[in-house]
Tab-separated table of C-alpha atoms in Angstrom:
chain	number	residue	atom	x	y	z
A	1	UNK	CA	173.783	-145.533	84.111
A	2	UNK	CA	172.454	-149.001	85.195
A	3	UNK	CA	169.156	-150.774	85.687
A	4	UNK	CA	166.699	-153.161	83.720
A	5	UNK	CA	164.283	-150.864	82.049
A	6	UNK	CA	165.812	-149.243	79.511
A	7	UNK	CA	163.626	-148.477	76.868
A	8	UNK	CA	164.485	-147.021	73.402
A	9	UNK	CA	163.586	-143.486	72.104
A	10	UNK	CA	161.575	-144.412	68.842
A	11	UNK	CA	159.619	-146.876	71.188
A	12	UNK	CA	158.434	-144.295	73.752
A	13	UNK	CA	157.660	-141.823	71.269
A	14	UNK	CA	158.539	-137.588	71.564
A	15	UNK	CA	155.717	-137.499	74.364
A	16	UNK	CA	156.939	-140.246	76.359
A	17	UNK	CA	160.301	-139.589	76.024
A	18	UNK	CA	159.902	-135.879	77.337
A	19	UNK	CA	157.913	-137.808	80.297
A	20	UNK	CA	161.204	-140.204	80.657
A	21	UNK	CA	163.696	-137.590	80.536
A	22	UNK	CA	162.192	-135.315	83.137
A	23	UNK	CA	161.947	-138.129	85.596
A	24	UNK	CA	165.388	-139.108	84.776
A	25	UNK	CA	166.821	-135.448	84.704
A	26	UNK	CA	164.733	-135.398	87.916
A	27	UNK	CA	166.803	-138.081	89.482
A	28	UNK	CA	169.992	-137.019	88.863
A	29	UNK	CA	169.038	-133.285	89.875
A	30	UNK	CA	167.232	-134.390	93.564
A	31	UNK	CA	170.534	-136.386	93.920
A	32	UNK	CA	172.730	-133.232	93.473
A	33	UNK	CA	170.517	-131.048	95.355
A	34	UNK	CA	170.690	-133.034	98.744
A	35	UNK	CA	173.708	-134.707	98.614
A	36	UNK	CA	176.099	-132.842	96.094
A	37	UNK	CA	177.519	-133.556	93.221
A	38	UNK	CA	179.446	-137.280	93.344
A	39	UNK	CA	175.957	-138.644	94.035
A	40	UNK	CA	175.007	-138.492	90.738
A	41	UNK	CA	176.816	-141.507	89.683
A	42	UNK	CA	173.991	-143.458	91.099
A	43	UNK	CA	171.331	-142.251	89.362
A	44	UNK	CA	169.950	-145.153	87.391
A	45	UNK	CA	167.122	-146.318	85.194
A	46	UNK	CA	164.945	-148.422	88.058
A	47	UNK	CA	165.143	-145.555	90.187
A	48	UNK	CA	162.826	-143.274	88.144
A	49	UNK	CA	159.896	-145.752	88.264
A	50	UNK	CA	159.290	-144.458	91.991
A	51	UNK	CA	159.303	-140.495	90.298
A	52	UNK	CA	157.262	-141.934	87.266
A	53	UNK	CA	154.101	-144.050	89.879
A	54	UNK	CA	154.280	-141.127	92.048
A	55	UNK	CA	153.193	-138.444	89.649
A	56	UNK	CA	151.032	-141.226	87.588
A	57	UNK	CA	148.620	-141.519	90.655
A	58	UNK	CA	148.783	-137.773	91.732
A	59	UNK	CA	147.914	-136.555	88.042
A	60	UNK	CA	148.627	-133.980	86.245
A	61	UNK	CA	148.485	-131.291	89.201
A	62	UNK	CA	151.080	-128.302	89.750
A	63	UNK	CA	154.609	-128.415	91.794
A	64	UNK	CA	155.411	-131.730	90.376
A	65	UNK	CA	157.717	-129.745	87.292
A	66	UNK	CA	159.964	-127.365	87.261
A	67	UNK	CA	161.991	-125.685	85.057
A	68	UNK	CA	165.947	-126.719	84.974
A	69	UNK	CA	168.563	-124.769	84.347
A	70	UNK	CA	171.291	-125.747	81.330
A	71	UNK	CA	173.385	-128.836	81.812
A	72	UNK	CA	176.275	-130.132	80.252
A	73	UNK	CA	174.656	-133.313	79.800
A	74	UNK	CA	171.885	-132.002	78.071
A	75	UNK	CA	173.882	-129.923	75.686
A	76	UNK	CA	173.615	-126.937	77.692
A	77	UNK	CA	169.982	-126.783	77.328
A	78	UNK	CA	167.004	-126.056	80.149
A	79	UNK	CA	164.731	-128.769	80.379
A	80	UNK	CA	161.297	-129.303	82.224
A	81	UNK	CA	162.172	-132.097	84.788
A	82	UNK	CA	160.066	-133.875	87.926
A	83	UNK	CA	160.524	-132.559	91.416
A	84	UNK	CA	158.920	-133.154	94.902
A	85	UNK	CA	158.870	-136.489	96.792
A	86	UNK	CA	158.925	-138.586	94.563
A	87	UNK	CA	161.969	-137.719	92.976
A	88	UNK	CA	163.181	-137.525	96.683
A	89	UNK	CA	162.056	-141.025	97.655
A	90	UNK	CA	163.536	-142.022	94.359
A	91	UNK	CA	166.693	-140.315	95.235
A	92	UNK	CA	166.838	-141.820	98.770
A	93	UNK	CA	166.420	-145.840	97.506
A	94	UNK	CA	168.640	-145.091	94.850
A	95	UNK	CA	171.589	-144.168	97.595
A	96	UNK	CA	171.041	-146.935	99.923
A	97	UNK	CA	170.942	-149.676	97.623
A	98	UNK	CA	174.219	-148.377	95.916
A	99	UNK	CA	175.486	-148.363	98.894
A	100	UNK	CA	174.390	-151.849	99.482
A	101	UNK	CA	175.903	-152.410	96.027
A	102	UNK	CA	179.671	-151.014	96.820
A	103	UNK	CA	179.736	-152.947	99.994
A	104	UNK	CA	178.681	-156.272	98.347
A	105	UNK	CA	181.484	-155.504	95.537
A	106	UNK	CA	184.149	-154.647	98.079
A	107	UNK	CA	183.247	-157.975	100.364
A	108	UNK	CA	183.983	-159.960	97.256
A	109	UNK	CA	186.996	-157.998	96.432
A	110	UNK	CA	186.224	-157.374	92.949
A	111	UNK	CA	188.427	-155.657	90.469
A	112	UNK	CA	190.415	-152.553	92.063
A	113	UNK	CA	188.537	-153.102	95.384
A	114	UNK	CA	190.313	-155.995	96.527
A	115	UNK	CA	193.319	-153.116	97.240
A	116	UNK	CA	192.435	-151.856	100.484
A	117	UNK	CA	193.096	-148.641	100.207
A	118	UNK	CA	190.664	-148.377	97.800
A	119	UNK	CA	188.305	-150.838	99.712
A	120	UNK	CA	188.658	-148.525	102.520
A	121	UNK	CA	187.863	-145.559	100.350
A	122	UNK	CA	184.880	-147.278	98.855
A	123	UNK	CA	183.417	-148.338	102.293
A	124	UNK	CA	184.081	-144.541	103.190
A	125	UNK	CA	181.588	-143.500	100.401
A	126	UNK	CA	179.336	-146.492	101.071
A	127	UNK	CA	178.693	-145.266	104.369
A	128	UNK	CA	178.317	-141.535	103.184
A	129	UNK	CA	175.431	-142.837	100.920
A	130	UNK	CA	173.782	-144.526	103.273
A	131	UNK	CA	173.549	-142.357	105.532
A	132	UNK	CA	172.422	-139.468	102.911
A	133	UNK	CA	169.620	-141.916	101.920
A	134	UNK	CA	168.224	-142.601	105.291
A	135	UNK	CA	167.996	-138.762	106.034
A	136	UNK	CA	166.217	-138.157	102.724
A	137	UNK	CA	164.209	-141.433	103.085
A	138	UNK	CA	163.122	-139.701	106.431
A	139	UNK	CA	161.854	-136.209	104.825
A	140	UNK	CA	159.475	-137.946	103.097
A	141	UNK	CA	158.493	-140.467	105.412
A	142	UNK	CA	159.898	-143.415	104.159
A	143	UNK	CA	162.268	-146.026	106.988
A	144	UNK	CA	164.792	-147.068	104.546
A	145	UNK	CA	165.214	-149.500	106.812
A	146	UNK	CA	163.574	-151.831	105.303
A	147	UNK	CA	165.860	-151.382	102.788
A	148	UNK	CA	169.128	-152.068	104.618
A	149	UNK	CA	167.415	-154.954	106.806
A	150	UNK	CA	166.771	-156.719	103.343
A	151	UNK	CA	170.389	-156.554	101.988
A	152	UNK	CA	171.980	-157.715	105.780
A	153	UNK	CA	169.408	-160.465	105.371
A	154	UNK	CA	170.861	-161.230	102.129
A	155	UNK	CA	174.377	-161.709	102.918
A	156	UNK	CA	173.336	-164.537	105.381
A	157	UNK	CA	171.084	-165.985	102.976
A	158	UNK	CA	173.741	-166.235	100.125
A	159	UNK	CA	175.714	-167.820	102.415
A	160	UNK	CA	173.329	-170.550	103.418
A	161	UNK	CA	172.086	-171.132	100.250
A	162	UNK	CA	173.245	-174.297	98.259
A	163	UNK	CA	171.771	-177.139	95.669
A	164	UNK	CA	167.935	-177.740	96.433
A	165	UNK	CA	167.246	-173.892	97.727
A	166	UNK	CA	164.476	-172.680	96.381
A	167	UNK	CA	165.550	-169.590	94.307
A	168	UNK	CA	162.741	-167.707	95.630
A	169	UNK	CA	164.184	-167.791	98.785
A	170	UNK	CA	167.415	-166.038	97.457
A	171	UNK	CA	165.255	-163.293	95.684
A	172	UNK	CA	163.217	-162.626	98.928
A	173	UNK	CA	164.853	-159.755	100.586
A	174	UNK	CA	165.050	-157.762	97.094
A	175	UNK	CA	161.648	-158.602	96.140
A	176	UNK	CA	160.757	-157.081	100.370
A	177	UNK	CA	162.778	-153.565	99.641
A	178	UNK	CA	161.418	-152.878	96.114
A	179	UNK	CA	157.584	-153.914	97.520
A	180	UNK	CA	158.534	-151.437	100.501
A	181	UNK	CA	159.678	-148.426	98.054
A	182	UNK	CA	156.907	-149.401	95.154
A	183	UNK	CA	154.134	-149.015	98.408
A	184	UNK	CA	155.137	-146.090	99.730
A	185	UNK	CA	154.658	-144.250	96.540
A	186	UNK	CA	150.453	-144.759	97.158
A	187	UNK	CA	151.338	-142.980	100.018
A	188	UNK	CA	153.372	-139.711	98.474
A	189	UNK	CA	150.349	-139.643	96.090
A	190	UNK	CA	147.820	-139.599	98.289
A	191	UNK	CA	146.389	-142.748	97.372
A	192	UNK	CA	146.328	-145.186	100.248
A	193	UNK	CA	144.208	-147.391	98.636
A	194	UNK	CA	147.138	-148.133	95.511
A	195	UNK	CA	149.554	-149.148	98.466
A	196	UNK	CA	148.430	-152.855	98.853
A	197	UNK	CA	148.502	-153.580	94.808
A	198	UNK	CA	152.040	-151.462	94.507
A	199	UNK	CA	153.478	-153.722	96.834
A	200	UNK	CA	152.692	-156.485	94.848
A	201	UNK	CA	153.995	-155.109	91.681
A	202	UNK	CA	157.119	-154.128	93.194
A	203	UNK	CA	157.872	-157.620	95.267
A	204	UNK	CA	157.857	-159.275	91.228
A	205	UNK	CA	159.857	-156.118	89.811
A	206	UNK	CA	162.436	-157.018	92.783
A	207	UNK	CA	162.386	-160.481	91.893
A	208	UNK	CA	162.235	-159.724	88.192
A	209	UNK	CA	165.546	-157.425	88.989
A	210	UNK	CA	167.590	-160.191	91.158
A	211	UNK	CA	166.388	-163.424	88.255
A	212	UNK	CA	167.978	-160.956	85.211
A	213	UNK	CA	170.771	-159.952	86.956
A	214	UNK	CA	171.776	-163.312	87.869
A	215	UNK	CA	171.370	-164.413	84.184
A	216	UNK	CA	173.179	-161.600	82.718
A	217	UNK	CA	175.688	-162.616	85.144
A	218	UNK	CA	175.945	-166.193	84.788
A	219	UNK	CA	178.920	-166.722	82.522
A	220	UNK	CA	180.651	-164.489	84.263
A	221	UNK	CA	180.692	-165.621	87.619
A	222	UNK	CA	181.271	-169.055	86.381
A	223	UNK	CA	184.510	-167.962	84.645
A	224	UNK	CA	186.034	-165.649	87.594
A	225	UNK	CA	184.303	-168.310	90.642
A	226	UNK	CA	181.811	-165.489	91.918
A	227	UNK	CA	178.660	-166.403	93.896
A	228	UNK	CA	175.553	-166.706	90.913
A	229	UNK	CA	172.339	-167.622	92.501
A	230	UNK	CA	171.591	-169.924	89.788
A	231	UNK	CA	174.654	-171.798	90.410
A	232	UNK	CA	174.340	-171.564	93.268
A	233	UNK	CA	171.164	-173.508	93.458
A	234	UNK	CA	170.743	-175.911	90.726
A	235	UNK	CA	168.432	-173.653	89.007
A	236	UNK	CA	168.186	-174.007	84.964
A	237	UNK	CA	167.594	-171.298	82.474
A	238	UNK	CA	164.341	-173.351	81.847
A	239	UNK	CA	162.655	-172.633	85.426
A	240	UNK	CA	164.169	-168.996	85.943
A	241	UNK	CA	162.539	-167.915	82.764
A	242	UNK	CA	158.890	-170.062	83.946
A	243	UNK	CA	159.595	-167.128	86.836
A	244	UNK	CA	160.428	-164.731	85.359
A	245	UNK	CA	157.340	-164.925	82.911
A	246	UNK	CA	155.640	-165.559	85.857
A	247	UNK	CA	156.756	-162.229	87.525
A	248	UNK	CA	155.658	-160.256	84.710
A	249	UNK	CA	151.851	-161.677	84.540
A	250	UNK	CA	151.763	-160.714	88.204
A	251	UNK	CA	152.756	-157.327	87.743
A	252	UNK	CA	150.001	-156.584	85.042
A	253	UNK	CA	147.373	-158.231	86.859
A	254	UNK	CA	148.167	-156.031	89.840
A	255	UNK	CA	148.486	-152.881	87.586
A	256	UNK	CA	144.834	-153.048	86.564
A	257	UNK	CA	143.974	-152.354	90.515
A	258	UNK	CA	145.987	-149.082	90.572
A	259	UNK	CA	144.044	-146.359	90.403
A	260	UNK	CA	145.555	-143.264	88.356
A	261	UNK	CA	145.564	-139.752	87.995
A	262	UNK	CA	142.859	-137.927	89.444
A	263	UNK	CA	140.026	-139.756	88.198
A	264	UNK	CA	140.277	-142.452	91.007
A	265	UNK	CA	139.537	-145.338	89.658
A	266	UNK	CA	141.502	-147.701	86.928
A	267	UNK	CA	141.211	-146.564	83.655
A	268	UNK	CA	141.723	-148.239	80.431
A	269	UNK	CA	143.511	-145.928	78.576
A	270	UNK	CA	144.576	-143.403	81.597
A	271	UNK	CA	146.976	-140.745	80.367
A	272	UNK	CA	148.581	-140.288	83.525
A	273	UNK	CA	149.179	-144.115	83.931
A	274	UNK	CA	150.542	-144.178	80.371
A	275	UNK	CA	154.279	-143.993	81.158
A	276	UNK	CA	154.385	-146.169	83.968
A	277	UNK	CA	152.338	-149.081	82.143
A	278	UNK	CA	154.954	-148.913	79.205
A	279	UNK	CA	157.999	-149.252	81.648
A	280	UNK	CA	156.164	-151.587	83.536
A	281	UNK	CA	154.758	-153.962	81.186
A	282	UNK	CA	156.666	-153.596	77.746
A	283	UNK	CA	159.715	-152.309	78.391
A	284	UNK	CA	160.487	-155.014	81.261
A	285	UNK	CA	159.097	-157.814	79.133
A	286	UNK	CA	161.520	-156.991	76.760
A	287	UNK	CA	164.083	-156.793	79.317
A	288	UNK	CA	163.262	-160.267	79.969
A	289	UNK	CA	163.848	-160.882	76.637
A	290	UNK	CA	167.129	-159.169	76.287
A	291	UNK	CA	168.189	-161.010	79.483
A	292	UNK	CA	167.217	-164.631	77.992
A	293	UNK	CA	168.542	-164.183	74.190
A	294	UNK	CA	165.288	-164.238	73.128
A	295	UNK	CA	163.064	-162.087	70.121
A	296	UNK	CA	159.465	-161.792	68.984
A	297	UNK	CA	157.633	-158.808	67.350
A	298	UNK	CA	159.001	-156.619	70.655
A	299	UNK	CA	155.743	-157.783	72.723
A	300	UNK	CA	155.628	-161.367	73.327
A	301	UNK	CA	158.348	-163.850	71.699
A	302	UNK	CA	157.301	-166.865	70.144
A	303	UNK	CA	157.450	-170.736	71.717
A	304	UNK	CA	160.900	-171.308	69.182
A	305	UNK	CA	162.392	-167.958	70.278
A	306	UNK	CA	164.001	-167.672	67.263
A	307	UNK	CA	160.739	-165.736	64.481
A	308	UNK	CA	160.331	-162.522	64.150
A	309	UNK	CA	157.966	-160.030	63.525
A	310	UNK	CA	157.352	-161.795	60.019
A	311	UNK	CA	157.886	-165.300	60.136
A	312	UNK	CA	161.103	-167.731	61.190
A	313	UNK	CA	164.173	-166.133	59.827
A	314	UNK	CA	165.114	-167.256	56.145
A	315	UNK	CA	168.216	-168.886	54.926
A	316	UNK	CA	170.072	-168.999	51.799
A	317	UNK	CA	170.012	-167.264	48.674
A	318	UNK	CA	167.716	-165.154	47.825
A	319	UNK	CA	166.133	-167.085	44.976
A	320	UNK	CA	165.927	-170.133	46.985
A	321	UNK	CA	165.054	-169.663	50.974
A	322	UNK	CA	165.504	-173.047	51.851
A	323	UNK	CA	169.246	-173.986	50.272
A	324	UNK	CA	172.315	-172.275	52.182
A	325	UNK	CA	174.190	-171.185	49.005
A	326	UNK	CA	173.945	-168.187	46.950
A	327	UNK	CA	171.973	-168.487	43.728
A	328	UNK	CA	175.507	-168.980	41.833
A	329	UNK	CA	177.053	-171.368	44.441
A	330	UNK	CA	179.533	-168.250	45.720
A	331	UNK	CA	181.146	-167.594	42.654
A	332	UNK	CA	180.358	-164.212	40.470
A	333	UNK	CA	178.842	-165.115	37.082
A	334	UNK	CA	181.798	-162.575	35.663
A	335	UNK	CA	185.084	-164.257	37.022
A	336	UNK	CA	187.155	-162.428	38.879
A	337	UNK	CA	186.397	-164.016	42.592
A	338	UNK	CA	183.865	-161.556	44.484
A	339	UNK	CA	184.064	-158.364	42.053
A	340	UNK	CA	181.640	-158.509	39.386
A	341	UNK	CA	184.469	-156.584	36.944
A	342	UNK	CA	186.507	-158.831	37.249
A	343	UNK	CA	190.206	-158.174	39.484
A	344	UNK	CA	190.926	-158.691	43.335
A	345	UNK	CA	187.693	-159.068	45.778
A	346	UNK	CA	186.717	-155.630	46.839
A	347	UNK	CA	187.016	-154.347	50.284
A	348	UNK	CA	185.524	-151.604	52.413
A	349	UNK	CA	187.190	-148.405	52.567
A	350	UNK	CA	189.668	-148.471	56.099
A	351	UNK	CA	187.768	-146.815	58.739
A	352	UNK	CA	189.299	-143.831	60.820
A	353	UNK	CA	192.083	-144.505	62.919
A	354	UNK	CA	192.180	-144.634	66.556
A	355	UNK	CA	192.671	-141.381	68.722
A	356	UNK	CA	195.467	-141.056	71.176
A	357	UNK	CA	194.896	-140.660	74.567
A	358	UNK	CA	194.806	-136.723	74.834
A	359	UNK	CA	192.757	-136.690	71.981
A	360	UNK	CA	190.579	-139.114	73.152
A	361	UNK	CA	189.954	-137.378	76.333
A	362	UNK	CA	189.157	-134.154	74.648
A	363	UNK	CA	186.830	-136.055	72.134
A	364	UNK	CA	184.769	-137.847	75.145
A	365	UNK	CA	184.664	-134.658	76.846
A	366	UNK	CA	182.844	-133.512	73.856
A	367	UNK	CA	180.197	-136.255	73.410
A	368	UNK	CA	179.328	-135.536	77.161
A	369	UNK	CA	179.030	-132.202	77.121
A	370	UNK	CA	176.654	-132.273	73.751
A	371	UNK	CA	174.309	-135.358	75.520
A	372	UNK	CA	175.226	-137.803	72.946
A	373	UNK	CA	176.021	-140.463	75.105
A	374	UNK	CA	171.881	-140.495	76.379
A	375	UNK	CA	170.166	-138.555	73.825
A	376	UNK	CA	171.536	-139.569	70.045
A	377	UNK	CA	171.200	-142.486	68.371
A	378	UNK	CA	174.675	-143.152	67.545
A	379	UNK	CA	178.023	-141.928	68.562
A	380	UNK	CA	181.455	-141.780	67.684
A	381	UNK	CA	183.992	-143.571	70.359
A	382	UNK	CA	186.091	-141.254	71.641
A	383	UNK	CA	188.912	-143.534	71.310
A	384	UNK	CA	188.208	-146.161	68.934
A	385	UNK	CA	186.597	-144.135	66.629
A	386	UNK	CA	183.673	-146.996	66.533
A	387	UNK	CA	179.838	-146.188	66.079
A	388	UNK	CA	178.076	-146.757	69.162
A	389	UNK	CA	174.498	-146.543	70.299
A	390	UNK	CA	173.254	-144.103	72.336
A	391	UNK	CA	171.219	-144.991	75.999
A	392	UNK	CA	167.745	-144.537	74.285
A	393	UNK	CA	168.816	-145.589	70.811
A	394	UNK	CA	169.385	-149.311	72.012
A	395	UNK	CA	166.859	-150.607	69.558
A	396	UNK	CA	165.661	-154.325	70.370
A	397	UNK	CA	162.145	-154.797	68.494
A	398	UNK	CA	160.860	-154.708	65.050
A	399	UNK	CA	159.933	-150.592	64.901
A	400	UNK	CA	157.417	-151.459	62.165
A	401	UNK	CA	155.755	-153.270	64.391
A	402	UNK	CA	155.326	-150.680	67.233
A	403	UNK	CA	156.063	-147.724	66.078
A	404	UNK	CA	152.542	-146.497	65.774
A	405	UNK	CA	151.333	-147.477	68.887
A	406	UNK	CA	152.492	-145.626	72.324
A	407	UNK	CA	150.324	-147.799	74.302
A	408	UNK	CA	148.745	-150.564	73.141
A	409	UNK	CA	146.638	-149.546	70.468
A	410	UNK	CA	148.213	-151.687	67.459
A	411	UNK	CA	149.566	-154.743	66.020
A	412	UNK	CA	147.250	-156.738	68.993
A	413	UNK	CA	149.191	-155.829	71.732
A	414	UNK	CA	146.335	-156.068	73.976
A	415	UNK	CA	146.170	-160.138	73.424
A	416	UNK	CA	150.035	-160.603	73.330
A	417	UNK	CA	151.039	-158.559	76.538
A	418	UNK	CA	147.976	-159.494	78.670
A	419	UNK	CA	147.801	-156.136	79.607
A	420	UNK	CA	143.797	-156.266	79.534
A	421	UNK	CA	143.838	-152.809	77.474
């Protein structure tokens, strides 16, 4: 599972997290359907926007659900999850740009694929996927093209590019395949007239994608001598974030010209756009946010990036917020160092022990098979016995603060997103 917009479960609500579930479930099932089973592992989170603006400008009409069978991820239970073309379309970009992805990794040589026989292997598979994505791209009338025109582009680009390129010129041939795929959703809808402001909101999401990635990335690269764009070109933290924020005013200003549902015109508080203007407008600015190290109250972070949802964070004691020390200079009124009745310190109790490796195996075949990795909130490692969080219980904001609002309905959201709702 990979991709930018990954929103948490007490954020979306029961509602929208049905919504996101049956576009994700839809993903993964339009990928096994065509193209068998091993294409799953490219289902992602990006993907699903093109299932979730398709059936957001269609509406709420029939043959867009369908009832799904049990699945081991899913804890052996049926589920109602999105079919048709746009889980098709979503499908077909999601295979081509993975294969982009495995080719890129294996002309680096990264990791195991600078082995050739597993290079070879992976280029095998790379080709496999793009050809599987071009034939479903086709069925629904989508040149995925486009697609693989932008990533050959970007090879030569990369290469080119040194100190002084504009990094806008890097991001170009991502921001061209996502405004190609974002488009042709207006079109699967039946809604011709959505195509032009689509296209704008998905050239930003690409660049959005491309500017995160490469700041995720940064310390990385530097440290194993990859290619970062960043590096690449001279360009500070300072101006990719002025871009990034940039990117994400664009993309709700050209949200408020998409018409959705059936009504046919943009609505303020359109139930069928509901889903997609979360993903598209919270959830990514707080991708952003992730990205950069920043916080605020979950909708906008402040000019320090460093309050919260109730002020700038408090130091010290508890009886004095402005000293560093406790309120008896770290030592317990009682003697006895850091217990209060007196003896050694206490300590916590010794957590479990690690699994072996059979064990560990059977343990992580367990958490799969009961959906614990994407549905709970926490998990137990298989291995290291650890508490982890879940896919939807990665919990970045201040709940208090948005808790009671699905879509911008509290705490002023409409003033700190922009949103205009």
């Amino acid at each position: 599972m990979f991709g930018i917009v990954r929103p948490c479960s007490h954020r979306l609500g029961e509602g929208l997290k049905a919504q996101w579930m049956a576009h994700l479930c839809g993903l993964c099932l339009a990928l096994r359907g065509d193209h068998g089973q091993f294409a799953r592992v490219v289902t992602n989170y990006d993907g699903l926007l093109i299932s979730v603006l398709t059936e957001a400008q269609a509406g709420r009409t029939t043959g867009w659900r369908r009832t799904a069978g049990p699945c081991p991820l899913r804890g052996m239970r049926t589920a109602s999850v999105a079919q048709g073309e746009g889980a098709r379309l979503a499908a077909a970009v999601s295979l081509v740009l993975a294969s982009a992805k495995v080719r890129d990794h294996v002309a680096d040589g990264d990791g195991l694929l600078a082995r050739r026989p597993v290079a070879l292997a992976a280029r095998r598979v790379a080709a496999s996927w793009g050809r599987a994505g071009a034939r479903t791209g086709s069925d629904v009338g989508f040149d995925t093209a486009v697609l693989v025109d932008a990533v050959d582009r970007q090879v030569g680009i990369e290469a080119l590019a040194g100190p002084g390129t504009r990094l806008l010129t890097v991001t170009e041939p991502t921001e061209t395949a996502t405004a190609a795929a974002f488009a042709h959703t207006a079109v699967l809808a039946g809604r011709p007239g959505n195509a032009e402001p689509l296209a704008e909101a998905g050239r930003l999401f690409g660049r959005l994608a491309h500017l995160l990635d490469a700041v995720e990335d940064r310390e990385t690269d530097a440290a194993s001598g990859a290619w970062n764009p960043l590096t690449a070109t001279g360009t500070s933290l300072v101006e990719a974030r002025r871009l990034a924020d940039d990117a994400l005013h664009g993309i709700r200003l050209a949200l408020r010209e998409v018409a959705w549902g059936s009504g046919g015109s943009p609505e303020k508080h359109s139930t069928d756009g509901k889903l997609a203007h979360l993903l598209l407008v919270h959830e990514l600015g707080r991708s952003v946010d992730r990205a950069f190290g920043t916080s605020g109250c979950g909708h906008r972070d402040h000019a320090d990036g460093a309050r919260g949802a109730f002020g700038p964070p408090q130091h010290g004691g508890p009886y004095n917020p402005q000293s560093p020390q406790s309120p008896y200079d770290g030592q317990n009124p009682y003697g006895g160092g850091g217990n209060p009745f007196g003896g050694a310190p206490s300590s916590p109790p010794p957590g479990p022990g690690r699994r072996g490796f059979w064990a560990g195996c059977a343990a992580a075949i367990g958490v799969c098979c009961t959906c614990k990795v994407c549905c709970a909130d926490e998990f137990e490692g298989p291995w290291s016995r650890r508490r982890r969080e879940g896919c939807l219980g990665n919990c970045d904001c201040d709940c208090s603060c948005c808790e009671a609002c699905e879509i911008c309905e509290c705490c002023e959201c409409c003033s700190c997103c922009d949103c205009g709702l």
